[in-house]
Coordinates of C-alpha atoms and ligand atoms in Angstrom, one line a residue:
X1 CA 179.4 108.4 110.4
X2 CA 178.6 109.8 114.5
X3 CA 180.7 107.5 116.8
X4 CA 178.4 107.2 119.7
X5 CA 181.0 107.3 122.8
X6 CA 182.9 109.8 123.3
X7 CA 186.8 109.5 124.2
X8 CA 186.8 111.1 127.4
X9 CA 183.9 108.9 128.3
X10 CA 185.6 105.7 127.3
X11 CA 186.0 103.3 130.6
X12 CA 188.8 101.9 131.1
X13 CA 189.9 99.1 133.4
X14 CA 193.4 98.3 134.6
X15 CA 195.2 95.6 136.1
X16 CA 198.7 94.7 137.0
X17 CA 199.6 91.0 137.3
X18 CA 200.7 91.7 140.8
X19 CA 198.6 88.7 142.7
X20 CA 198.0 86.0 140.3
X21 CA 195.9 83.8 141.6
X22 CA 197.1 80.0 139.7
X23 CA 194.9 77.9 137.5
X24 CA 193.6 78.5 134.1
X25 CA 190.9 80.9 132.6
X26 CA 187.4 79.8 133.2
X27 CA 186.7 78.0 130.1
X28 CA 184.8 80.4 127.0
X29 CA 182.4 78.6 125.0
X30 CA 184.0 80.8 122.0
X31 CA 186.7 78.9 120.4
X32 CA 189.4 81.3 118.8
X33 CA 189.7 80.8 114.6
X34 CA 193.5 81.1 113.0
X35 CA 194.8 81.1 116.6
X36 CA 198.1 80.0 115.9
X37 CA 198.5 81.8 112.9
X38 CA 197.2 84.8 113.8
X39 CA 199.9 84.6 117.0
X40 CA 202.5 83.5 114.5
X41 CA 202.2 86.3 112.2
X42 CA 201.9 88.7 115.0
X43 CA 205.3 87.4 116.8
X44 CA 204.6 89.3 120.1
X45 CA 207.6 89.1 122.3
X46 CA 208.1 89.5 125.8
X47 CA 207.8 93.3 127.3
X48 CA 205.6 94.0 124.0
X49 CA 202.3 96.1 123.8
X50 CA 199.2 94.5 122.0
X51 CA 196.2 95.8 121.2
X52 CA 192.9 93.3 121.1
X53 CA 190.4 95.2 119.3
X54 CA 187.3 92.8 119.9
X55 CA 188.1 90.6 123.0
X56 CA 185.2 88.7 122.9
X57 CA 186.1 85.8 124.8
X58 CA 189.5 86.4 125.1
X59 CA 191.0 83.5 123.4
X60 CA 193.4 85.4 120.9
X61 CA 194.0 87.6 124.0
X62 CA 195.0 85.0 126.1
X63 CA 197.9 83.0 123.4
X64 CA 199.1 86.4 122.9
X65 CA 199.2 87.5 126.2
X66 CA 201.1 84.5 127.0
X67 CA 204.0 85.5 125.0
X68 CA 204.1 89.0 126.2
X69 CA 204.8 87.9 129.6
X70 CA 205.1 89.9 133.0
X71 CA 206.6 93.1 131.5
X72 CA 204.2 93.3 128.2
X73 CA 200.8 94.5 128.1
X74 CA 197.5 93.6 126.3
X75 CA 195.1 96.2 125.9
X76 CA 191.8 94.9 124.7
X77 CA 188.6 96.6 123.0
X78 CA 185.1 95.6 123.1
X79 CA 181.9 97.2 122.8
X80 CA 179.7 94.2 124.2
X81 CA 179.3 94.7 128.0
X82 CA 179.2 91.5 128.2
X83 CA 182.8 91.2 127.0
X84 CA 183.8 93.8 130.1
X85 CA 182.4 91.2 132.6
X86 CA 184.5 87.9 131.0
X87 CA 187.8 90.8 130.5
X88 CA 187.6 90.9 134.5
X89 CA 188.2 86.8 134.7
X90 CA 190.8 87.5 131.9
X91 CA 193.0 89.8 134.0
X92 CA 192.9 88.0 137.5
X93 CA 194.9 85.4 135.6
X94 CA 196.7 87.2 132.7
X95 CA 200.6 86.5 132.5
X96 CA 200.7 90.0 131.9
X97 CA 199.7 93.5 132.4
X98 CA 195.9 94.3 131.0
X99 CA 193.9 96.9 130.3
X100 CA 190.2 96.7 128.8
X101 CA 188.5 99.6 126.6
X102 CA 184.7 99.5 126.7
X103 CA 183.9 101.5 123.5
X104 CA 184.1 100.6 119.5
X105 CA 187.2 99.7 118.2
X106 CA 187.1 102.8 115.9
X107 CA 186.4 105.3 119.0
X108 CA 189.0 102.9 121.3
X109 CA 191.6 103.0 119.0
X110 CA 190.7 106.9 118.7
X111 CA 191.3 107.2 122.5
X112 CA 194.2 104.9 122.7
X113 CA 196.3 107.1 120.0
X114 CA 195.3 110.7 121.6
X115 CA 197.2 109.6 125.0
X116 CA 200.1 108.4 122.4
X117 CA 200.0 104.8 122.4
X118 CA 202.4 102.7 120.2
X119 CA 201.9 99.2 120.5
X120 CA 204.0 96.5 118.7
X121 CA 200.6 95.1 117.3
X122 CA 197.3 95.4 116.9
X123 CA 194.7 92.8 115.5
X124 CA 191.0 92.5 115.3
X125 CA 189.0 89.3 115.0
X126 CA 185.5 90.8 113.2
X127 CA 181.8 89.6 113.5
X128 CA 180.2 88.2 116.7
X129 CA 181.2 86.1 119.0
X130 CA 179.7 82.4 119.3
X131 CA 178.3 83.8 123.5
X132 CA 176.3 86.7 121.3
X133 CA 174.6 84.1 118.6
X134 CA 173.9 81.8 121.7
X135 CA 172.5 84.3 124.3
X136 CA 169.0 83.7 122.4
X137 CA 167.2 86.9 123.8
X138 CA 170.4 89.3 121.8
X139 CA 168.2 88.4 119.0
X140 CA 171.3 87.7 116.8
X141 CA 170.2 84.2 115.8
X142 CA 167.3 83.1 113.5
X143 CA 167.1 79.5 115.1
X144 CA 164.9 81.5 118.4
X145 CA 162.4 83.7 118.7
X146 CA 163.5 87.1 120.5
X147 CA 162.9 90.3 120.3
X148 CA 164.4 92.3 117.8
X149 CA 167.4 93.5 118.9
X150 CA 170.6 93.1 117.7
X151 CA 172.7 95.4 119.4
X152 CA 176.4 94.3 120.0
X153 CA 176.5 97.2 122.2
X154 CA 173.7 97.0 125.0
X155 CA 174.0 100.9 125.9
X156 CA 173.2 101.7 122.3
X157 CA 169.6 103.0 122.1
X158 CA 168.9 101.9 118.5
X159 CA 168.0 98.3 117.8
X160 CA 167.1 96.1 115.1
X161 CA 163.1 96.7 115.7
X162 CA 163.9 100.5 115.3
X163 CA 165.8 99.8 112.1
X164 CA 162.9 97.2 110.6
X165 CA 159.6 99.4 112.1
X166 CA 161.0 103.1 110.9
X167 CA 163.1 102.6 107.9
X168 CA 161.7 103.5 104.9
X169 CA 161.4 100.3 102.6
X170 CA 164.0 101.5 100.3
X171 CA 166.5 101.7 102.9
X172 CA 165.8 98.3 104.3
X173 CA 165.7 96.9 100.2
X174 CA 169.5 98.6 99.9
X175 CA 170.7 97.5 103.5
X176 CA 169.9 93.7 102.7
X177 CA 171.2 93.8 99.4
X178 CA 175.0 96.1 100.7
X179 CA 175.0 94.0 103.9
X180 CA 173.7 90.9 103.4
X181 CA 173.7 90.7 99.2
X182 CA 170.4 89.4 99.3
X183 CA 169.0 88.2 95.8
X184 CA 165.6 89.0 97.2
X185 CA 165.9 92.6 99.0
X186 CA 163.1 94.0 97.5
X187 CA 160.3 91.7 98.0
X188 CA 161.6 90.8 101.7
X189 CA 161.5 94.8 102.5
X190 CA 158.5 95.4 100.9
X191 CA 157.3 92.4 103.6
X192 CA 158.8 93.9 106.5
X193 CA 156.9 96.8 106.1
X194 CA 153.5 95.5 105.2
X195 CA 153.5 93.6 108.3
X196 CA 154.5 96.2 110.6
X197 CA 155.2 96.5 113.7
X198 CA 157.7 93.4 113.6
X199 CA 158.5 92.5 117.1
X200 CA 160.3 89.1 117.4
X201 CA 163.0 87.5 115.1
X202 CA 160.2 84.6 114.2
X203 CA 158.1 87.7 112.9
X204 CA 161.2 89.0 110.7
X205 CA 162.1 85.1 109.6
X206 CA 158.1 84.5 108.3
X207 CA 158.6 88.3 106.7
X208 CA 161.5 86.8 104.8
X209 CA 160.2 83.6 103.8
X210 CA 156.9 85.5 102.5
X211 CA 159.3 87.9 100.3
X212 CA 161.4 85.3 98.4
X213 CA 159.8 82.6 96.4
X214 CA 158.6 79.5 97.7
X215 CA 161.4 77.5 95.4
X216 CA 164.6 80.0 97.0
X217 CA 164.0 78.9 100.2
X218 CA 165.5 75.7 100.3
X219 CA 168.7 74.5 99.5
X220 CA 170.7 77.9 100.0
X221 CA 171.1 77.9 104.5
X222 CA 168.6 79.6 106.2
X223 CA 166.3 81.6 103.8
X224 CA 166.6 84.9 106.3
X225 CA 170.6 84.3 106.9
X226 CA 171.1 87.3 104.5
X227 CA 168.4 89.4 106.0
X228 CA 170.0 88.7 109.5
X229 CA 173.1 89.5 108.7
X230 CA 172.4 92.9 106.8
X231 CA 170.4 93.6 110.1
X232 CA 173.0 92.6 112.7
X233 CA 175.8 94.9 110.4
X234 CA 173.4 97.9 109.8
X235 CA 172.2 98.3 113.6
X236 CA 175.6 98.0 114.7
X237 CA 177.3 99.7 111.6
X238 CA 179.7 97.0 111.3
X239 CA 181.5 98.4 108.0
X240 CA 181.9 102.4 108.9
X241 CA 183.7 101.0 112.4
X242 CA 185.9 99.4 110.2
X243 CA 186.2 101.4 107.3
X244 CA 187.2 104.0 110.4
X245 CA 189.4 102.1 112.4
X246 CA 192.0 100.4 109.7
X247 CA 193.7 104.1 109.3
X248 CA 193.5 104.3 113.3
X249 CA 195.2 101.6 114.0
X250 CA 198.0 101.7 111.2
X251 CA 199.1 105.2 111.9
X252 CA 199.3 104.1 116.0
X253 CA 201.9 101.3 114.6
X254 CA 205.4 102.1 115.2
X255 CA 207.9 101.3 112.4
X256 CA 208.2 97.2 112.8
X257 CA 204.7 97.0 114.2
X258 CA 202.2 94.6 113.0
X259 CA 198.8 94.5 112.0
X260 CA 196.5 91.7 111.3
X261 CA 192.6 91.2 111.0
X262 CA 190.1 88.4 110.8
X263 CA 187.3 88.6 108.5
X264 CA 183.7 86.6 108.1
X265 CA 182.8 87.4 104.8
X266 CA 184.0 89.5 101.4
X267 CA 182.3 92.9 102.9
X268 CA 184.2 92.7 105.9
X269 CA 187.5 91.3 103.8
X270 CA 187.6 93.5 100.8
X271 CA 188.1 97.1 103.0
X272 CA 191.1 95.1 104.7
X273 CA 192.6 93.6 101.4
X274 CA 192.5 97.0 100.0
X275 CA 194.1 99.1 103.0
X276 CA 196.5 96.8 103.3
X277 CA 197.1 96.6 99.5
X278 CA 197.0 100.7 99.3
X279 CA 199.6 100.7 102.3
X280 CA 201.8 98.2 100.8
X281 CA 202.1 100.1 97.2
X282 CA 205.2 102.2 96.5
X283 CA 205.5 103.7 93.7
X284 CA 201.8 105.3 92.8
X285 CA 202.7 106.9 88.8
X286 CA 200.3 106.7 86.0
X287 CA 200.9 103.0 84.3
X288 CA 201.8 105.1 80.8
X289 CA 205.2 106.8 82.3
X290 CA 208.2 105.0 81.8
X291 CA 209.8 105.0 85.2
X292 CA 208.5 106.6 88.3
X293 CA 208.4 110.2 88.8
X294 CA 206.4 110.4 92.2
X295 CA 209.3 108.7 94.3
X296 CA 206.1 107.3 97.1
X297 CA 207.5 104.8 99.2
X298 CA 205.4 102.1 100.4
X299 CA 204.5 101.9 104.1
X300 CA 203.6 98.2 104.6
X301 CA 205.0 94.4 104.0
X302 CA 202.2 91.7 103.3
X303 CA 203.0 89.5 105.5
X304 CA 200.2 87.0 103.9
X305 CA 200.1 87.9 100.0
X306 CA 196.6 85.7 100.3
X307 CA 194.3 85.2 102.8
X308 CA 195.4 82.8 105.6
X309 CA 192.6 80.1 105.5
X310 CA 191.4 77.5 108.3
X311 CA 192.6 73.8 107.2
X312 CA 189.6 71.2 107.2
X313 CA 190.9 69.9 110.5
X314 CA 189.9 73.6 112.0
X315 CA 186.8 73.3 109.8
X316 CA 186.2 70.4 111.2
X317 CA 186.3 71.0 115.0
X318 CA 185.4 74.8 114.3
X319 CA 182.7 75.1 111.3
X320 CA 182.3 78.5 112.2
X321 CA 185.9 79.4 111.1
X322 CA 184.7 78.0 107.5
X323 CA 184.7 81.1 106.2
X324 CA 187.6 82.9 108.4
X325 CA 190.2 84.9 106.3
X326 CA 193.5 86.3 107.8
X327 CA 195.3 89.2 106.6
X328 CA 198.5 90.7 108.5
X329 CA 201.0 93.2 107.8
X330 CA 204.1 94.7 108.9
X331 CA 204.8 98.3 109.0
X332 CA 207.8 98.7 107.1
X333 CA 208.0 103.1 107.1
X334 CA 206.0 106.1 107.8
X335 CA 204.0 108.0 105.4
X336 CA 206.2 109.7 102.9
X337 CA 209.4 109.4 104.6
X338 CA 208.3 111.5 107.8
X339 CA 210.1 110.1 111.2
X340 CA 208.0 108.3 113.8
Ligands
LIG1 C1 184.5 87.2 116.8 S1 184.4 87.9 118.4 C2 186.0 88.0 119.0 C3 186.5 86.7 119.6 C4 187.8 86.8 120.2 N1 188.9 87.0 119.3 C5 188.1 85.5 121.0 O1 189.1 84.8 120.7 O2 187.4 85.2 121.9 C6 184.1 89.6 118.0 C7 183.9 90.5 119.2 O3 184.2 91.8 118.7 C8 183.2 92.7 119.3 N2 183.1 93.7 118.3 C9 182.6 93.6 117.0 N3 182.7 94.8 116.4 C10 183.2 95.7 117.2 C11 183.5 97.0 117.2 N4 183.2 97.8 116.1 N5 184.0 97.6 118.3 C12 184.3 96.9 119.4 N6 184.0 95.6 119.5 C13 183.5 95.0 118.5 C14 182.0 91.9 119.5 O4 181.2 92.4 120.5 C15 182.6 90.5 119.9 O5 182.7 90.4 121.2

């Protein structure tokens, strides 16, 4: 996969809590999932680094920036630009020093390691953010009409009407059924691409409903909550910027350092569960030999042997954390013995 920024291109914003001006954060209208667990298995400590890899609205940012105090710093990640503007209300009030990356986490995290940065912890809290879903014209919602866009990054060129009005149909059929395991890929492709050109989200929902059958449209959510969500993880290429960032972030983590992510849903989970699981292994001989001959050490602790899930109260207050799964570990040695 092309990362599309550059390192030396990366902004960067930096403040020091030198004049902090009292009073709390301007209120977000995103409400942080696993907050206090994800704080608790991180266990920042004053003078700490952390690394935010999708600041969003800052509310992870903020409880953990609260622990790191004065001396600590939280650097955050975001692609949105959105997410650069609310970072700048962030750091007028941040308890500690701050630092926002504009770029995907994969690139950030990229950027952050070349200039030799080893922070006590890094965590990233995947999918959108609820300011995306509601600013209607982003086109990430199937509840307005918009034009079909989709882009989490707003500098990116390619959208989701580029994706649905020059994809072939098989590579729309095999997005919606990788992305969004959609029962019903192949009919609802076939529909996008009779009706081209598709130019609002109402004309990709009536695509949808015209490629499934009449009977699978009700009682499952939204018919075209699949088809959205392939969409929304294809334009963006949700799963490469993960796949590349786990190893990024892991190797940046100093012996003792912590890592923990939030996922949405199995695709986003499964690539976590398995680094983590891979990191966490020790000794990697054939199951048939009697005792170990390869002497590999492993390099992680689980510091959640299952995923950490929201309680109903969360649920409750939070339905959008329904389907939130937490996964942290700690760094326990360096690959194959070699010193930090
Ligand atoms: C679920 S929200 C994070 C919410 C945040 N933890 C909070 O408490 O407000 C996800 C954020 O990550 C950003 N994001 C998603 N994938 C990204 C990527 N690959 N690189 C950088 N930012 C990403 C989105 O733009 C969005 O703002």
């Amino acid at each position: 996969m092309t990362m599309r920024l550059h390192a030396a291109r990366i902004p960067t914003i930096t403040h020091v809590p030198e004049q902090r001006p009292g009073g709390a954060l301007e209120p977000v209208s995103h409400e942080p999932v696993l907050a206090s667990e994800l704080v608790s298995l991180l266990a920042p400590e004053p003078g700490q680094t952390a690394v935010d890899c999708t600041f969003g609205g800052g509310g992870h940012a903020r409880l953990v920036a609260e622990q790191l105090g004065e001396e600590g710093t939280l650097i955050a990640i975001d692609r949105d630009p959105a997410a650069a503007a609310r970072f700048e209300e962030f750091a007028a009030t941040a308890p500690c020093r701050t630092r926002f990356v504009g770029a995907d986490f994969a690139e950030g995290l990229s950027a952050l390691h070349g200039e030799g940065l080893r922070p006590e912890m890094v965590y990233v809290d995947l999918g959108m953010s609820s300011m995306q879903v509601d600013a209607w014209e982003r086109g990430f919602s199937y509840s307005y009409d918009a034009p079909l866009d989709m882009r989490m990054d707003t500098r990116q060129e390619f959208d989701a009407a580029d994706l649905l009005n020059e994809w072939p149909e098989s590579r729309i059929a095999q997005a919606l059924r990788r992305f969004g395991e959609e029962r019903y890929a192949g009919g609802i492709a076939r529909e996008i691409v009779r009706r081209r050109p598709l130019r609002t989200t109402a004309d990709l929902v009536a695509a949808v409903k015209a490629g499934m059958p009449t009977a699978a449209q009700f009682g499952g959510g939204h018919p075209a909550k699949r088809t959205f969500q392939a969409i929304r993880i294809a334009v963006n290429e949700e799963l490469d910027s993960l796949e590349a960032a786990l190893p990024q972030a892991w190797e940046m983590l100093p012996v003792g350092g912590r890592f923990a992510a939030i996922a949405f849903h199995s695709l986003e989970d499964r690539p976590v569960k398995q680094f983590l699981a891979e990191k966490a292994r020790g000794c990697l001989c054939p199951p048939e030999l009697p005792i170990c001959v390869c002497g590999h050490e492993p390099e992680a602790e689980l510091l959640t042997r299952r995923a950490v899930a929201p309680g109903p109260e969360e649920i409750d207050a939070n339905p959008r954390s329904r389907s939130a799964h937490l996964r942290a570990a700690v760094k326990i040695a360096e690959p194959n013995g070699a010193s930090a």
